[in-house]
Amino acid sequence: MSAPAILSQLTGDSARARIDDPETSHEAADSISRKAREASAREVLTILAECAVPPTAEEIQEHHEARAFMAFCEHTYSASRIRTALKQLADDAQVEHAERVGKTKTGRSAKTWQLTPRGLAALTERTEA
């Protein structure tokens, strides 16, 4: 485990890579600042609030890329960062799986995501700040 990952346990910052992940995964996770994690989470919450029907993670990524292209957000996040943000938001009960089952580009079934009341409140707080 890398030094920043060990320090994160002391500072209360949650782990961003699984213990059994390779060192490169820990290094990548440790390289993301709290500010960047919060910005990607805000982006996911914003996208979910904009979608008429609950989207899949793949659809969230596509929506994000379109928003980034039109300069509606500061950064372009990788699909991995979007999925990680979804997991972190789900762990914090700000998003949850919806009943709708979506499809991936290859036609496979995929879970969809929606805001929870807590996620909507967090988005409102972040927007007003």
mmCIF file of C-alpha atoms in Angstrom:
data_model
loop_
_atom_site.group_PDB
_atom_site.id
_atom_site.type_symbol
_atom_site.label_atom_id
_atom_site.label_comp_id
_atom_site.label_asym_id
_atom_site.label_seq_id
_atom_site.Cartn_x
_atom_site.Cartn_y
_atom_site.Cartn_z
ATOM 1 C CA MET A 1 0.000 0.000 0.000
ATOM 2 C CA SER A 2 1.379 3.414 -0.897
ATOM 3 C CA ALA A 3 2.223 6.072 1.671
ATOM 4 C CA PRO A 4 -0.675 8.396 0.671
ATOM 5 C CA ALA A 5 -3.101 5.484 1.024
ATOM 6 C CA ILE A 6 -1.776 4.776 4.525
ATOM 7 C CA LEU A 7 -1.978 8.473 5.397
ATOM 8 C CA SER A 8 -5.557 8.602 4.115
ATOM 9 C CA GLN A 9 -6.498 6.125 6.823
ATOM 10 C CA LEU A 10 -5.083 8.524 9.407
ATOM 11 C CA THR A 11 -6.743 11.617 7.952
ATOM 12 C CA GLY A 12 -10.171 10.028 7.584
ATOM 13 C CA ASP A 13 -10.121 10.162 3.801
ATOM 14 C CA SER A 14 -11.681 6.948 2.510
ATOM 15 C CA ALA A 15 -9.605 4.378 0.667
ATOM 16 C CA ARG A 16 -9.798 4.714 -3.071
ATOM 17 C CA ALA A 17 -8.383 1.329 -4.085
ATOM 18 C CA ARG A 18 -9.005 -2.160 -2.779
ATOM 19 C CA ILE A 19 -6.272 -3.656 -0.596
ATOM 20 C CA ASP A 20 -5.670 -6.467 -3.084
ATOM 21 C CA ASP A 21 -5.446 -4.110 -6.098
ATOM 22 C CA PRO A 22 -2.019 -3.750 -7.723
ATOM 23 C CA GLU A 23 0.288 -0.947 -6.590
ATOM 24 C CA THR A 24 -0.386 0.927 -9.830
ATOM 25 C CA SER A 25 -4.064 1.135 -8.897
ATOM 26 C CA HIS A 26 -3.170 2.549 -5.498
ATOM 27 C CA GLU A 27 -0.850 5.090 -7.093
ATOM 28 C CA ALA A 28 -3.555 6.166 -9.522
ATOM 29 C CA ALA A 29 -6.132 6.433 -6.742
ATOM 30 C CA ASP A 30 -3.767 8.397 -4.524
ATOM 31 C CA SER A 31 -3.080 10.857 -7.335
ATOM 32 C CA ILE A 32 -6.684 12.119 -7.341
ATOM 33 C CA SER A 33 -7.177 15.039 -4.997
ATOM 34 C CA ARG A 34 -10.220 15.405 -2.783
ATOM 35 C CA LYS A 35 -11.222 18.441 -4.867
ATOM 36 C CA ALA A 36 -11.083 16.379 -8.078
ATOM 37 C CA ARG A 37 -13.130 13.568 -6.498
ATOM 38 C CA GLU A 38 -15.739 16.083 -5.354
ATOM 39 C CA ALA A 39 -15.847 17.681 -8.809
ATOM 40 C CA SER A 40 -16.401 14.334 -10.539
ATOM 41 C CA ALA A 41 -19.114 13.452 -8.015
ATOM 42 C CA ARG A 42 -20.814 16.800 -8.643
ATOM 43 C CA GLU A 43 -20.649 16.111 -12.389
ATOM 44 C CA VAL A 44 -22.350 12.721 -11.944
ATOM 45 C CA LEU A 45 -25.062 14.220 -9.731
ATOM 46 C CA THR A 46 -25.641 16.997 -12.272
ATOM 47 C CA ILE A 47 -25.984 14.505 -15.118
ATOM 48 C CA LEU A 48 -28.424 12.362 -13.156
ATOM 49 C CA ALA A 49 -30.527 15.449 -12.407
ATOM 50 C CA GLU A 50 -30.588 16.317 -16.133
ATOM 51 C CA CYS A 51 -31.613 12.870 -17.394
ATOM 52 C CA ALA A 52 -35.298 12.224 -18.082
ATOM 53 C CA VAL A 53 -34.870 8.471 -17.502
ATOM 54 C CA PRO A 54 -32.304 6.749 -15.285
ATOM 55 C CA PRO A 55 -29.112 6.220 -17.332
ATOM 56 C CA THR A 56 -26.561 3.436 -17.317
ATOM 57 C CA ALA A 57 -22.955 4.209 -16.332
ATOM 58 C CA GLU A 58 -22.094 4.098 -20.024
ATOM 59 C CA GLU A 59 -24.821 6.662 -20.796
ATOM 60 C CA ILE A 60 -23.603 8.850 -17.942
ATOM 61 C CA GLN A 61 -20.113 8.754 -19.480
ATOM 62 C CA GLU A 62 -21.498 9.700 -22.909
ATOM 63 C CA HIS A 63 -23.502 12.560 -21.400
ATOM 64 C CA HIS A 64 -20.386 13.717 -19.540
ATOM 65 C CA GLU A 65 -18.282 13.693 -22.702
ATOM 66 C CA ALA A 66 -20.895 15.827 -24.471
ATOM 67 C CA ARG A 67 -20.973 18.266 -21.530
ATOM 68 C CA ALA A 68 -17.164 18.440 -21.505
ATOM 69 C CA PHE A 69 -17.075 19.055 -25.271
ATOM 70 C CA MET A 70 -19.515 21.956 -24.835
ATOM 71 C CA ALA A 71 -17.416 23.263 -21.881
ATOM 72 C CA PHE A 72 -20.214 22.767 -19.344
ATOM 73 C CA CYS A 73 -17.668 21.224 -16.967
ATOM 74 C CA GLU A 74 -14.008 21.920 -16.218
ATOM 75 C CA HIS A 75 -12.543 18.464 -16.808
ATOM 76 C CA THR A 76 -13.110 15.379 -18.892
ATOM 77 C CA TYR A 77 -13.249 12.324 -16.663
ATOM 78 C CA SER A 78 -12.457 8.786 -17.717
ATOM 79 C CA ALA A 79 -15.112 6.090 -17.695
ATOM 80 C CA SER A 80 -13.281 4.570 -14.724
ATOM 81 C CA ARG A 81 -13.493 7.861 -12.769
ATOM 82 C CA ILE A 82 -17.227 8.109 -13.528
ATOM 83 C CA ARG A 83 -17.839 4.531 -12.353
ATOM 84 C CA THR A 84 -15.782 5.151 -9.211
ATOM 85 C CA ALA A 85 -17.732 8.341 -8.507
ATOM 86 C CA LEU A 86 -20.976 6.376 -8.883
ATOM 87 C CA LYS A 87 -19.737 3.775 -6.387
ATOM 88 C CA GLN A 88 -18.668 6.453 -3.909
ATOM 89 C CA LEU A 89 -21.990 8.278 -4.279
ATOM 90 C CA ALA A 90 -23.875 4.990 -3.809
ATOM 91 C CA ASP A 91 -21.843 4.238 -0.681
ATOM 92 C CA ASP A 92 -22.917 7.670 0.599
ATOM 93 C CA ALA A 93 -26.584 6.983 -0.334
ATOM 94 C CA GLN A 94 -26.671 9.875 -2.817
ATOM 95 C CA VAL A 95 -27.441 7.644 -5.811
ATOM 96 C CA GLU A 96 -29.027 4.234 -6.167
ATOM 97 C CA HIS A 97 -29.909 1.696 -8.806
ATOM 98 C CA ALA A 98 -33.209 2.400 -10.527
ATOM 99 C CA GLU A 99 -35.793 -0.186 -11.525
ATOM 100 C CA ARG A 100 -35.204 0.482 -15.222
ATOM 101 C CA VAL A 101 -32.778 -1.920 -16.889
ATOM 102 C CA GLY A 102 -30.708 -0.286 -19.604
ATOM 103 C CA LYS A 103 -28.570 -1.650 -22.402
ATOM 104 C CA THR A 104 -24.895 -1.223 -23.168
ATOM 105 C CA LYS A 105 -23.648 -0.386 -26.666
ATOM 106 C CA THR A 106 -23.137 -4.103 -27.200
ATOM 107 C CA GLY A 107 -26.724 -4.904 -26.184
ATOM 108 C CA ARG A 108 -26.070 -6.338 -22.744
ATOM 109 C CA SER A 109 -28.328 -5.480 -19.833
ATOM 110 C CA ALA A 110 -27.011 -2.829 -17.481
ATOM 111 C CA LYS A 111 -28.185 -1.318 -14.225
ATOM 112 C CA THR A 112 -29.327 2.263 -14.289
ATOM 113 C CA TRP A 113 -28.817 5.023 -11.752
ATOM 114 C CA GLN A 114 -30.951 7.672 -10.111
ATOM 115 C CA LEU A 115 -30.546 10.370 -7.491
ATOM 116 C CA THR A 116 -31.775 9.741 -3.981
ATOM 117 C CA PRO A 117 -33.300 12.568 -1.934
ATOM 118 C CA ARG A 118 -29.915 12.847 -0.207
ATOM 119 C CA GLY A 119 -28.176 13.171 -3.588
ATOM 120 C CA LEU A 120 -30.602 15.840 -4.739
ATOM 121 C CA ALA A 121 -30.033 17.757 -1.499
ATOM 122 C CA ALA A 122 -26.253 17.435 -1.910
ATOM 123 C CA LEU A 123 -26.473 18.709 -5.477
ATOM 124 C CA THR A 124 -28.571 21.680 -4.360
ATOM 125 C CA GLU A 125 -26.083 22.472 -1.571
ATOM 126 C CA ARG A 126 -23.122 22.231 -3.974
ATOM 127 C CA THR A 127 -24.866 24.460 -6.527
ATOM 128 C CA GLU A 128 -25.690 27.119 -3.939
ATOM 129 C CA ALA A 129 -22.146 27.136 -2.488
#
